[in-house]
Amino acid sequence: MRICEFQDRGLTPYPAAADLQQQLAERRKRGEIPDQFLIVEHPHVLTMGRNGHTENVLAAPEVLARLGVELHHINRGGDVTYHGPGQIVGYPILDLRDWKRDVVEYLRTLEQVIIDAMAEVGVTGERNPGKTGVWVFAQGQWRKVAALGVHLSRWVTTHGFALNLDTDLSYFRYIVPCGLTEPVTSLRELGVEAGRAEVVAALAHHFARAFGFQLRVLEEIHS
């Protein structure tokens, strides 16, 4: 069984997480380390994917500055999204040559990991046909609970997913999330009482199962 090193780094500023991902991805390409799976939580930040549209940021720069929300343009796919406290962000750094050389299958598998983890805490996550991410159908409409956006370089992945646990959803009003008009929700808003540690453990378990990994939990990350 393939080894994947796992670490929950907790609250991590977005630039530090981006730098770490890049370092690990380069080392993974050189075969110096096995696959990696990082879990983090970010301070308030907006990230704009390479296909993003600036008009989907609804707040002026001075408003974002007053709110303490940073804006970073990054190389993942997709449009603008929000990260902040109460959100579980997963960054897999995987060499897909050792799994399947199929980006669409990779996205669908990440979605399934989140759907399976949500089931453990009592929520039915679903796919909204034609729209990447994990959704629930509640109160007569689709609501997005997890966003996905990835980047591949020589088949090594960076970026990943963001699952709203007990996120302050009011921050999403400053953007058109991922360029979509459907509302967002969180596990807490859906009645989930499980804490962060329980949800992270469920995600780690289903991630390892879905990709055929044995997880090696790290106390300290490679430097």
PDB file of C-alpha atoms in Angstrom:
ATOM      1  CA  MET A   1       0.000   0.000   0.000  1.00  0.00           C
ATOM      2  CA  ARG A   2       1.310   3.451  -0.939  1.00  0.00           C
ATOM      3  CA  ILE A   3       2.305   5.850   1.836  1.00  0.00           C
ATOM      4  CA  CYS A   4       0.830   9.327   2.131  1.00  0.00           C
ATOM      5  CA  GLU A   5       2.126  11.663   4.813  1.00  0.00           C
ATOM      6  CA  PHE A   6      -0.610  13.574   6.615  1.00  0.00           C
ATOM      7  CA  GLN A   7      -0.542  16.641   8.801  1.00  0.00           C
ATOM      8  CA  ASP A   8      -3.164  18.943  10.243  1.00  0.00           C
ATOM      9  CA  ARG A   9      -1.326  22.263  10.497  1.00  0.00           C
ATOM     10  CA  GLY A  10      -4.218  24.236  11.987  1.00  0.00           C
ATOM     11  CA  LEU A  11      -4.468  27.980  11.429  1.00  0.00           C
ATOM     12  CA  THR A  12      -2.004  28.916   8.683  1.00  0.00           C
ATOM     13  CA  PRO A  13      -1.747  32.207   6.739  1.00  0.00           C
ATOM     14  CA  TYR A  14      -2.533  31.667   3.080  1.00  0.00           C
ATOM     15  CA  PRO A  15       0.904  32.752   1.710  1.00  0.00           C
ATOM     16  CA  ALA A  16       2.699  30.343   4.058  1.00  0.00           C
ATOM     17  CA  ALA A  17       0.458  27.472   2.961  1.00  0.00           C
ATOM     18  CA  ALA A  18       0.961  28.335  -0.712  1.00  0.00           C
ATOM     19  CA  ASP A  19       4.754  28.401  -0.291  1.00  0.00           C
ATOM     20  CA  LEU A  20       4.693  25.090   1.561  1.00  0.00           C
ATOM     21  CA  GLN A  21       2.588  23.455  -1.133  1.00  0.00           C
ATOM     22  CA  GLN A  22       5.004  24.608  -3.817  1.00  0.00           C
ATOM     23  CA  GLN A  23       8.028  23.316  -1.900  1.00  0.00           C
ATOM     24  CA  LEU A  24       6.405  19.943  -1.315  1.00  0.00           C
ATOM     25  CA  ALA A  25       5.224  19.675  -4.919  1.00  0.00           C
ATOM     26  CA  GLU A  26       8.736  20.274  -6.242  1.00  0.00           C
ATOM     27  CA  ARG A  27      10.138  17.666  -3.860  1.00  0.00           C
ATOM     28  CA  ARG A  28       7.392  15.239  -4.868  1.00  0.00           C
ATOM     29  CA  LYS A  29       8.269  15.706  -8.560  1.00  0.00           C
ATOM     30  CA  ARG A  30      11.880  14.812  -7.744  1.00  0.00           C
ATOM     31  CA  GLY A  31      10.780  11.714  -5.838  1.00  0.00           C
ATOM     32  CA  GLU A  32      12.292  12.931  -2.578  1.00  0.00           C
ATOM     33  CA  ILE A  33       9.107  12.523  -0.533  1.00  0.00           C
ATOM     34  CA  PRO A  34       5.925  10.439  -0.766  1.00  0.00           C
ATOM     35  CA  ASP A  35       2.487  11.895  -1.470  1.00  0.00           C
ATOM     36  CA  GLN A  36       1.269  14.478   1.043  1.00  0.00           C
ATOM     37  CA  PHE A  37      -2.098  15.507   2.479  1.00  0.00           C
ATOM     38  CA  LEU A  38      -2.249  18.795   4.389  1.00  0.00           C
ATOM     39  CA  ILE A  39      -5.214  20.098   6.356  1.00  0.00           C
ATOM     40  CA  VAL A  40      -5.201  23.788   7.285  1.00  0.00           C
ATOM     41  CA  GLU A  41      -7.470  26.617   8.330  1.00  0.00           C
ATOM     42  CA  HIS A  42      -6.874  30.090   6.930  1.00  0.00           C
ATOM     43  CA  PRO A  43      -7.448  33.600   8.266  1.00  0.00           C
ATOM     44  CA  HIS A  44      -9.916  35.562   6.127  1.00  0.00           C
ATOM     45  CA  VAL A  45      -8.746  35.494   2.502  1.00  0.00           C
ATOM     46  CA  LEU A  46     -10.108  35.504  -1.046  1.00  0.00           C
ATOM     47  CA  THR A  47      -8.328  33.475  -3.708  1.00  0.00           C
ATOM     48  CA  MET A  48      -8.847  34.109  -7.412  1.00  0.00           C
ATOM     49  CA  GLY A  49      -8.215  31.199  -9.765  1.00  0.00           C
ATOM     50  CA  ARG A  50      -6.574  31.599 -13.151  1.00  0.00           C
ATOM     51  CA  ASN A  51      -9.991  31.564 -14.858  1.00  0.00           C
ATOM     52  CA  GLY A  52     -11.452  34.082 -12.427  1.00  0.00           C
ATOM     53  CA  HIS A  53     -13.359  37.250 -13.189  1.00  0.00           C
ATOM     54  CA  THR A  54     -12.628  40.352 -11.149  1.00  0.00           C
ATOM     55  CA  GLU A  55     -16.295  41.378 -11.267  1.00  0.00           C
ATOM     56  CA  ASN A  56     -17.049  38.373  -9.043  1.00  0.00           C
ATOM     57  CA  VAL A  57     -15.337  40.226  -6.180  1.00  0.00           C
ATOM     58  CA  LEU A  58     -18.203  42.457  -5.065  1.00  0.00           C
ATOM     59  CA  ALA A  59     -16.396  44.460  -2.389  1.00  0.00           C
ATOM     60  CA  ALA A  60     -14.025  47.323  -3.112  1.00  0.00           C
ATOM     61  CA  PRO A  61     -10.364  46.882  -2.067  1.00  0.00           C
ATOM     62  CA  GLU A  62     -10.785  49.371   0.789  1.00  0.00           C
ATOM     63  CA  VAL A  63     -13.749  47.381   2.129  1.00  0.00           C
ATOM     64  CA  LEU A  64     -11.744  44.150   2.055  1.00  0.00           C
ATOM     65  CA  ALA A  65      -8.856  45.896   3.769  1.00  0.00           C
ATOM     66  CA  ARG A  66     -11.142  47.194   6.512  1.00  0.00           C
ATOM     67  CA  LEU A  67     -12.489  43.675   7.025  1.00  0.00           C
ATOM     68  CA  GLY A  68      -8.988  42.212   7.157  1.00  0.00           C
ATOM     69  CA  VAL A  69      -9.587  40.089   4.059  1.00  0.00           C
ATOM     70  CA  GLU A  70      -6.581  39.508   1.786  1.00  0.00           C
ATOM     71  CA  LEU A  71      -6.908  38.816  -1.958  1.00  0.00           C
ATOM     72  CA  HIS A  72      -4.482  36.464  -3.720  1.00  0.00           C
ATOM     73  CA  HIS A  73      -4.358  35.538  -7.412  1.00  0.00           C
ATOM     74  CA  ILE A  74      -3.331  31.884  -7.691  1.00  0.00           C
ATOM     75  CA  ASN A  75      -2.799  29.175 -10.307  1.00  0.00           C
ATOM     76  CA  ARG A  76      -5.613  26.763  -9.523  1.00  0.00           C
ATOM     77  CA  GLY A  77      -8.610  26.380 -11.775  1.00  0.00           C
ATOM     78  CA  GLY A  78     -11.910  28.076 -11.076  1.00  0.00           C
ATOM     79  CA  ASP A  79     -12.982  31.540 -10.037  1.00  0.00           C
ATOM     80  CA  VAL A  80     -12.950  33.405  -6.723  1.00  0.00           C
ATOM     81  CA  THR A  81     -13.602  31.705  -3.402  1.00  0.00           C
ATOM     82  CA  TYR A  82     -13.394  32.574   0.274  1.00  0.00           C
ATOM     83  CA  HIS A  83     -11.372  30.885   3.007  1.00  0.00           C
ATOM     84  CA  GLY A  84     -11.619  31.698   6.670  1.00  0.00           C
ATOM     85  CA  PRO A  85     -11.903  30.474  10.244  1.00  0.00           C
ATOM     86  CA  GLY A  86     -14.253  27.554  10.699  1.00  0.00           C
ATOM     87  CA  GLN A  87     -13.405  26.080   7.304  1.00  0.00           C
ATOM     88  CA  ILE A  88     -11.485  22.849   6.759  1.00  0.00           C
ATOM     89  CA  VAL A  89      -9.108  23.254   3.812  1.00  0.00           C
ATOM     90  CA  GLY A  90      -7.421  20.187   2.311  1.00  0.00           C
ATOM     91  CA  TYR A  91      -4.313  20.330   0.134  1.00  0.00           C
ATOM     92  CA  PRO A  92      -3.321  16.971  -1.377  1.00  0.00           C
ATOM     93  CA  ILE A  93       0.089  16.935  -3.080  1.00  0.00           C
ATOM     94  CA  LEU A  94      -0.176  13.723  -5.070  1.00  0.00           C
ATOM     95  CA  ASP A  95       1.671  12.321  -8.069  1.00  0.00           C
ATOM     96  CA  LEU A  96      -1.244  11.079 -10.161  1.00  0.00           C
ATOM     97  CA  ARG A  97       1.099   8.940 -12.244  1.00  0.00           C
ATOM     98  CA  ASP A  98       1.047   6.559  -9.282  1.00  0.00           C
ATOM     99  CA  TRP A  99      -2.778   6.551  -9.222  1.00  0.00           C
ATOM    100  CA  LYS A 100      -4.716   7.514 -12.364  1.00  0.00           C
ATOM    101  CA  ARG A 101      -3.678  10.068 -14.956  1.00  0.00           C
ATOM    102  CA  ASP A 102      -7.170  11.517 -15.026  1.00  0.00           C
ATOM    103  CA  VAL A 103      -7.910  14.986 -13.663  1.00  0.00           C
ATOM    104  CA  VAL A 104     -11.692  14.604 -13.858  1.00  0.00           C
ATOM    105  CA  GLU A 105     -11.554  11.309 -11.950  1.00  0.00           C
ATOM    106  CA  TYR A 106      -9.332  12.993  -9.365  1.00  0.00           C
ATOM    107  CA  LEU A 107     -11.918  15.746  -8.819  1.00  0.00           C
ATOM    108  CA  ARG A 108     -14.769  13.242  -8.594  1.00  0.00           C
ATOM    109  CA  THR A 109     -12.773  11.214  -6.043  1.00  0.00           C
ATOM    110  CA  LEU A 110     -12.126  14.289  -3.882  1.00  0.00           C
ATOM    111  CA  GLU A 111     -15.847  15.020  -3.993  1.00  0.00           C
ATOM    112  CA  GLN A 112     -16.576  11.443  -2.901  1.00  0.00           C
ATOM    113  CA  VAL A 113     -14.139  11.741   0.018  1.00  0.00           C
ATOM    114  CA  ILE A 114     -16.070  14.765   1.262  1.00  0.00           C
ATOM    115  CA  ILE A 115     -19.464  13.139   0.639  1.00  0.00           C
ATOM    116  CA  ASP A 116     -18.409  10.036   2.604  1.00  0.00           C
ATOM    117  CA  ALA A 117     -17.012  12.121   5.473  1.00  0.00           C
ATOM    118  CA  MET A 118     -20.205  14.168   5.639  1.00  0.00           C
ATOM    119  CA  ALA A 119     -22.245  10.973   5.833  1.00  0.00           C
ATOM    120  CA  GLU A 120     -20.341  10.037   8.995  1.00  0.00           C
ATOM    121  CA  VAL A 121     -21.619  13.184  10.711  1.00  0.00           C
ATOM    122  CA  GLY A 122     -25.161  12.786   9.453  1.00  0.00           C
ATOM    123  CA  VAL A 123     -25.383  14.957   6.324  1.00  0.00           C
ATOM    124  CA  THR A 124     -26.142  13.752   2.808  1.00  0.00           C
ATOM    125  CA  GLY A 125     -23.756  15.477   0.436  1.00  0.00           C
ATOM    126  CA  GLU A 126     -24.462  15.352  -3.274  1.00  0.00           C
ATOM    127  CA  ARG A 127     -23.085  16.331  -6.651  1.00  0.00           C
ATOM    128  CA  ASN A 128     -24.905  19.119  -8.443  1.00  0.00           C
ATOM    129  CA  PRO A 129     -24.810  17.974 -12.094  1.00  0.00           C
ATOM    130  CA  GLY A 130     -22.347  19.988 -14.138  1.00  0.00           C
ATOM    131  CA  LYS A 131     -20.969  21.933 -11.153  1.00  0.00           C
ATOM    132  CA  THR A 132     -17.821  20.915  -9.319  1.00  0.00           C
ATOM    133  CA  GLY A 133     -17.986  20.728  -5.525  1.00  0.00           C
ATOM    134  CA  VAL A 134     -20.173  19.127  -2.886  1.00  0.00           C
ATOM    135  CA  TRP A 135     -23.718  20.314  -2.369  1.00  0.00           C
ATOM    136  CA  VAL A 136     -26.842  19.676  -0.333  1.00  0.00           C
ATOM    137  CA  PHE A 137     -30.372  20.102  -1.562  1.00  0.00           C
ATOM    138  CA  ALA A 138     -32.091  21.965   1.254  1.00  0.00           C
ATOM    139  CA  GLN A 139     -35.119  24.230   1.530  1.00  0.00           C
ATOM    140  CA  GLY A 140     -35.953  23.667  -2.121  1.00  0.00           C
ATOM    141  CA  GLN A 141     -32.596  24.681  -3.582  1.00  0.00           C
ATOM    142  CA  TRP A 142     -28.992  23.605  -4.041  1.00  0.00           C
ATOM    143  CA  ARG A 143     -26.561  24.943  -1.464  1.00  0.00           C
ATOM    144  CA  LYS A 144     -22.801  24.519  -1.750  1.00  0.00           C
ATOM    145  CA  VAL A 145     -20.982  23.166   1.283  1.00  0.00           C
ATOM    146  CA  ALA A 146     -17.548  22.403  -0.209  1.00  0.00           C
ATOM    147  CA  ALA A 147     -15.585  24.008  -3.050  1.00  0.00           C
ATOM    148  CA  LEU A 148     -12.857  22.348  -5.123  1.00  0.00           C
ATOM    149  CA  GLY A 149     -10.068  23.832  -7.214  1.00  0.00           C
ATOM    150  CA  VAL A 150      -6.848  22.107  -8.247  1.00  0.00           C
ATOM    151  CA  HIS A 151      -3.669  22.647 -10.211  1.00  0.00           C
ATOM    152  CA  LEU A 152      -1.452  20.006 -11.813  1.00  0.00           C
ATOM    153  CA  SER A 153       2.170  20.303 -12.871  1.00  0.00           C
ATOM    154  CA  ARG A 154       3.802  17.199 -14.353  1.00  0.00           C
ATOM    155  CA  TRP A 155       0.887  15.251 -12.836  1.00  0.00           C
ATOM    156  CA  VAL A 156       1.603  16.490  -9.296  1.00  0.00           C
ATOM    157  CA  THR A 157      -1.414  18.154  -7.663  1.00  0.00           C
ATOM    158  CA  THR A 158      -1.660  21.272  -5.532  1.00  0.00           C
ATOM    159  CA  HIS A 159      -4.607  23.198  -4.046  1.00  0.00           C
ATOM    160  CA  GLY A 160      -7.658  21.063  -3.245  1.00  0.00           C
ATOM    161  CA  PHE A 161     -10.897  21.601  -1.345  1.00  0.00           C
ATOM    162  CA  ALA A 162     -12.552  23.786   1.286  1.00  0.00           C
ATOM    163  CA  LEU A 163     -15.352  22.380   3.449  1.00  0.00           C
ATOM    164  CA  ASN A 164     -17.449  24.802   5.476  1.00  0.00           C
ATOM    165  CA  LEU A 165     -17.747  23.472   9.017  1.00  0.00           C
ATOM    166  CA  ASP A 166     -18.814  26.441  11.162  1.00  0.00           C
ATOM    167  CA  THR A 167     -17.662  29.205   8.816  1.00  0.00           C
ATOM    168  CA  ASP A 168     -19.070  32.724   9.128  1.00  0.00           C
ATOM    169  CA  LEU A 169     -21.081  32.593   5.908  1.00  0.00           C
ATOM    170  CA  SER A 170     -21.601  36.346   5.853  1.00  0.00           C
ATOM    171  CA  TYR A 171     -18.176  36.747   4.217  1.00  0.00           C
ATOM    172  CA  PHE A 172     -19.450  35.027   1.079  1.00  0.00           C
ATOM    173  CA  ARG A 173     -21.629  38.055   0.380  1.00  0.00           C
ATOM    174  CA  TYR A 174     -18.536  39.915  -0.776  1.00  0.00           C
ATOM    175  CA  ILE A 175     -18.049  37.547  -3.742  1.00  0.00           C
ATOM    176  CA  VAL A 176     -19.919  35.472  -6.286  1.00  0.00           C
ATOM    177  CA  PRO A 177     -18.520  32.152  -4.993  1.00  0.00           C
ATOM    178  CA  CYS A 178     -16.802  30.245  -7.805  1.00  0.00           C
ATOM    179  CA  GLY A 179     -18.776  32.387 -10.236  1.00  0.00           C
ATOM    180  CA  LEU A 180     -22.050  30.736  -9.181  1.00  0.00           C
ATOM    181  CA  THR A 181     -25.208  32.288  -7.824  1.00  0.00           C
ATOM    182  CA  GLU A 182     -26.402  29.435  -5.601  1.00  0.00           C
ATOM    183  CA  PRO A 183     -26.096  30.063  -1.838  1.00  0.00           C
ATOM    184  CA  VAL A 184     -23.453  28.483   0.350  1.00  0.00           C
ATOM    185  CA  THR A 185     -24.017  26.645   3.597  1.00  0.00           C
ATOM    186  CA  SER A 186     -22.024  24.967   6.364  1.00  0.00           C
ATOM    187  CA  LEU A 187     -22.212  21.718   8.273  1.00  0.00           C
ATOM    188  CA  ARG A 188     -23.135  23.669  11.396  1.00  0.00           C
ATOM    189  CA  GLU A 189     -25.984  25.433   9.590  1.00  0.00           C
ATOM    190  CA  LEU A 190     -27.156  21.964   8.497  1.00  0.00           C
ATOM    191  CA  GLY A 191     -27.337  20.826  12.127  1.00  0.00           C
ATOM    192  CA  VAL A 192     -24.012  19.010  12.478  1.00  0.00           C
ATOM    193  CA  GLU A 193     -22.682  19.165  16.026  1.00  0.00           C
ATOM    194  CA  ALA A 194     -19.406  17.330  15.357  1.00  0.00           C
ATOM    195  CA  GLY A 195     -16.242  19.297  16.076  1.00  0.00           C
ATOM    196  CA  ARG A 196     -13.346  20.003  13.767  1.00  0.00           C
ATOM    197  CA  ALA A 197     -11.236  17.059  14.962  1.00  0.00           C
ATOM    198  CA  GLU A 198     -14.021  14.572  14.233  1.00  0.00           C
ATOM    199  CA  VAL A 199     -14.624  15.921  10.720  1.00  0.00           C
ATOM    200  CA  VAL A 200     -10.889  16.034   9.938  1.00  0.00           C
ATOM    201  CA  ALA A 201     -10.531  12.420  11.097  1.00  0.00           C
ATOM    202  CA  ALA A 202     -13.416  11.383   8.829  1.00  0.00           C
ATOM    203  CA  LEU A 203     -11.861  13.201   5.870  1.00  0.00           C
ATOM    204  CA  ALA A 204      -8.461  11.596   6.493  1.00  0.00           C
ATOM    205  CA  HIS A 205      -9.992   8.123   6.763  1.00  0.00           C
ATOM    206  CA  HIS A 206     -12.004   8.391   3.552  1.00  0.00           C
ATOM    207  CA  PHE A 207      -9.140  10.080   1.704  1.00  0.00           C
ATOM    208  CA  ALA A 208      -6.845   7.149   2.511  1.00  0.00           C
ATOM    209  CA  ARG A 209      -9.496   4.622   1.536  1.00  0.00           C
ATOM    210  CA  ALA A 210     -10.442   6.334  -1.728  1.00  0.00           C
ATOM    211  CA  PHE A 211      -6.872   6.706  -2.970  1.00  0.00           C
ATOM    212  CA  GLY A 212      -5.517   3.443  -1.536  1.00  0.00           C
ATOM    213  CA  PHE A 213      -3.115   5.068   0.921  1.00  0.00           C
ATOM    214  CA  GLN A 214      -1.701   4.193   4.278  1.00  0.00           C
ATOM    215  CA  LEU A 215      -1.550   7.535   6.088  1.00  0.00           C
ATOM    216  CA  ARG A 216       1.580   8.372   8.025  1.00  0.00           C
ATOM    217  CA  VAL A 217       0.751  11.142  10.495  1.00  0.00           C
ATOM    218  CA  LEU A 218       3.543  13.705  10.794  1.00  0.00           C
ATOM    219  CA  GLU A 219       4.230  15.792  13.841  1.00  0.00           C
ATOM    220  CA  GLU A 220       6.523  18.037  11.834  1.00  0.00           C
ATOM    221  CA  ILE A 221       6.340  18.697   8.116  1.00  0.00           C
ATOM    222  CA  HIS A 222       9.301  18.470   5.755  1.00  0.00           C
ATOM    223  CA  SER A 223      11.337  21.664   5.571  1.00  0.00           C
TER     224      SER A 223
END
